[in-house]
mmCIF file of C-alpha atoms in Angstrom:
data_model
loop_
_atom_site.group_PDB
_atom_site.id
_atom_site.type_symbol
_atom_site.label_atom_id
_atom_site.label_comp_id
_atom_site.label_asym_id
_atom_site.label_seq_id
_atom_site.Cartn_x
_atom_site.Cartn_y
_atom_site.Cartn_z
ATOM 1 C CA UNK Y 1 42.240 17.610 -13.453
ATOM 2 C CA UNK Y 2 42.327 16.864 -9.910
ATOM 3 C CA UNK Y 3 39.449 15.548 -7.609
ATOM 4 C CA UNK Y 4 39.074 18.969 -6.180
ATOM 5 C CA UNK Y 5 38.927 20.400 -9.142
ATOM 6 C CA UNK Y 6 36.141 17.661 -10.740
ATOM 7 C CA UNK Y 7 34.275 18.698 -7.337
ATOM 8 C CA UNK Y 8 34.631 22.230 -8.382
ATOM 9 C CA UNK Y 9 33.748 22.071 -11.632
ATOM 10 C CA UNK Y 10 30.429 19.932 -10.255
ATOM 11 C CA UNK Y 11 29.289 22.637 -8.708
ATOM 12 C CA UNK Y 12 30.407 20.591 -5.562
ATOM 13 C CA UNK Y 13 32.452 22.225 -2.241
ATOM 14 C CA UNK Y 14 35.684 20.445 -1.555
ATOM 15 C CA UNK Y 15 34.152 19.851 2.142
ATOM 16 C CA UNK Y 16 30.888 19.350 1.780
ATOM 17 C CA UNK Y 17 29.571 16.559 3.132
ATOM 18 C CA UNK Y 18 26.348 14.375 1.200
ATOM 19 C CA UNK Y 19 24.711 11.438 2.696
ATOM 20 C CA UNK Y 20 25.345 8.150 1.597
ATOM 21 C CA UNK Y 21 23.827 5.734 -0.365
ATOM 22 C CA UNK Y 22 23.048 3.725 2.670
ATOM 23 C CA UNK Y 23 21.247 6.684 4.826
ATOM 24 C CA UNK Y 24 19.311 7.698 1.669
ATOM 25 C CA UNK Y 25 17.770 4.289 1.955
ATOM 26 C CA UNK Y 26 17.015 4.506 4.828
ATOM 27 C CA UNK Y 27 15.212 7.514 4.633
ATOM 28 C CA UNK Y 28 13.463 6.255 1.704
ATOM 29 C CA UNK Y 29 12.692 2.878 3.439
ATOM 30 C CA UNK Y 30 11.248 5.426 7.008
ATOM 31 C CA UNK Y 31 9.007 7.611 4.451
ATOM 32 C CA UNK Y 32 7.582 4.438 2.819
ATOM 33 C CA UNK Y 33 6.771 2.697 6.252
ATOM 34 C CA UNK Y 34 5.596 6.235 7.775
ATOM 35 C CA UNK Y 35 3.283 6.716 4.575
ATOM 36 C CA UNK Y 36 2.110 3.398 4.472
ATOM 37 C CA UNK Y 37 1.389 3.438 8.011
ATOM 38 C CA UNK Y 38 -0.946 6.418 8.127
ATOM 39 C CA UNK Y 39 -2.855 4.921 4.545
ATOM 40 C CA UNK Y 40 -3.623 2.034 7.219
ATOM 41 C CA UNK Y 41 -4.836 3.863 9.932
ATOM 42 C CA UNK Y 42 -6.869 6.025 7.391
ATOM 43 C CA UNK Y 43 -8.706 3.119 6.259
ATOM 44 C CA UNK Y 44 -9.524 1.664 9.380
ATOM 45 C CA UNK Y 45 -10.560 5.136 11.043
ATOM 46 C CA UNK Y 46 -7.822 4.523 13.462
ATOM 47 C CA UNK Y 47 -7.857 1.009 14.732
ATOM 48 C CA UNK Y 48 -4.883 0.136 15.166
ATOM 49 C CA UNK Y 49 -5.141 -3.555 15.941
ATOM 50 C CA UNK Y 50 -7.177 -3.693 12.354
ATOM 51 C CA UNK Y 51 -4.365 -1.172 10.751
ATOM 52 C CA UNK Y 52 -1.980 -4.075 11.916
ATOM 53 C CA UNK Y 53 -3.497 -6.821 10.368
ATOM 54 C CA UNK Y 54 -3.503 -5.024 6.957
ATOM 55 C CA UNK Y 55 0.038 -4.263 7.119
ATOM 56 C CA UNK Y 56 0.654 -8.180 8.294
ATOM 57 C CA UNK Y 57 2.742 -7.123 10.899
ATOM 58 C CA UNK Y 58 2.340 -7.425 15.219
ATOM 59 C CA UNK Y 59 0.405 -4.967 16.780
ATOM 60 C CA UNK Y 60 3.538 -4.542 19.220
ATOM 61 C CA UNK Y 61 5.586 -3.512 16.049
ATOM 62 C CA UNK Y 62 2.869 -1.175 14.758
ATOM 63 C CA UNK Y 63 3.043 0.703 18.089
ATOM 64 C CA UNK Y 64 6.425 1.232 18.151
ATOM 65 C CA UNK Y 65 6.568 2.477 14.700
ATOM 66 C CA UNK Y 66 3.920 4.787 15.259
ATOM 67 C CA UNK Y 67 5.601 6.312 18.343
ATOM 68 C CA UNK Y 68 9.004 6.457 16.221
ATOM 69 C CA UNK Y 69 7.178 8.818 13.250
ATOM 70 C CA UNK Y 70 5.153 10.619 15.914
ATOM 71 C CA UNK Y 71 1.875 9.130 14.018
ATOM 72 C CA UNK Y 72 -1.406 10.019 15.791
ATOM 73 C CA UNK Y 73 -3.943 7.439 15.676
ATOM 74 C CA UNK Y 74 -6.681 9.956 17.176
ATOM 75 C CA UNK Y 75 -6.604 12.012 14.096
ATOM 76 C CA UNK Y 76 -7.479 9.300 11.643
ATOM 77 C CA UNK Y 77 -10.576 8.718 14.433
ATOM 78 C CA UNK Y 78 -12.179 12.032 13.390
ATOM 79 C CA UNK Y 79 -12.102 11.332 9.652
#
């Protein structure tokens, strides 16, 4: 049986194109740090310098990662 064929017989489109192992780790890796992030801010009603301290990481890093995910801070204020 050829490779097409195994594809095929997968259910699988000669063409179709799936993500790698690599970028599915990654994604993985951005949902943990996004989820973890926002458990943070939850706890500390928003503060971000405290969020950063529980996460262990610079307050510099925390802010960029926030603005990466699109996280607001403000919305954990009103909890």
């Amino acid at each position: 049986m050829a490779s097409g064929e195994v594809a095929r017989a997968n259910g699988m489109r000669r063409n179709e194109v799936h993500p790698s192992l690599k970028e599915i780790a990654d994604c993985a890796a951005a949902a943990a740090e996004r989820q973890a992030i926002c458990v943070a801010l939850h706890a500390t009603h928003g503060n971000k310098s405290e969020a950063a301290r529980l996460l262990r990481v610079d307050y510099k890093t925390l802010h960029v990662k926030i603005k990466q995910f699109g996280i607001s801070a403000a919305q954990f204020r009103q909890s």
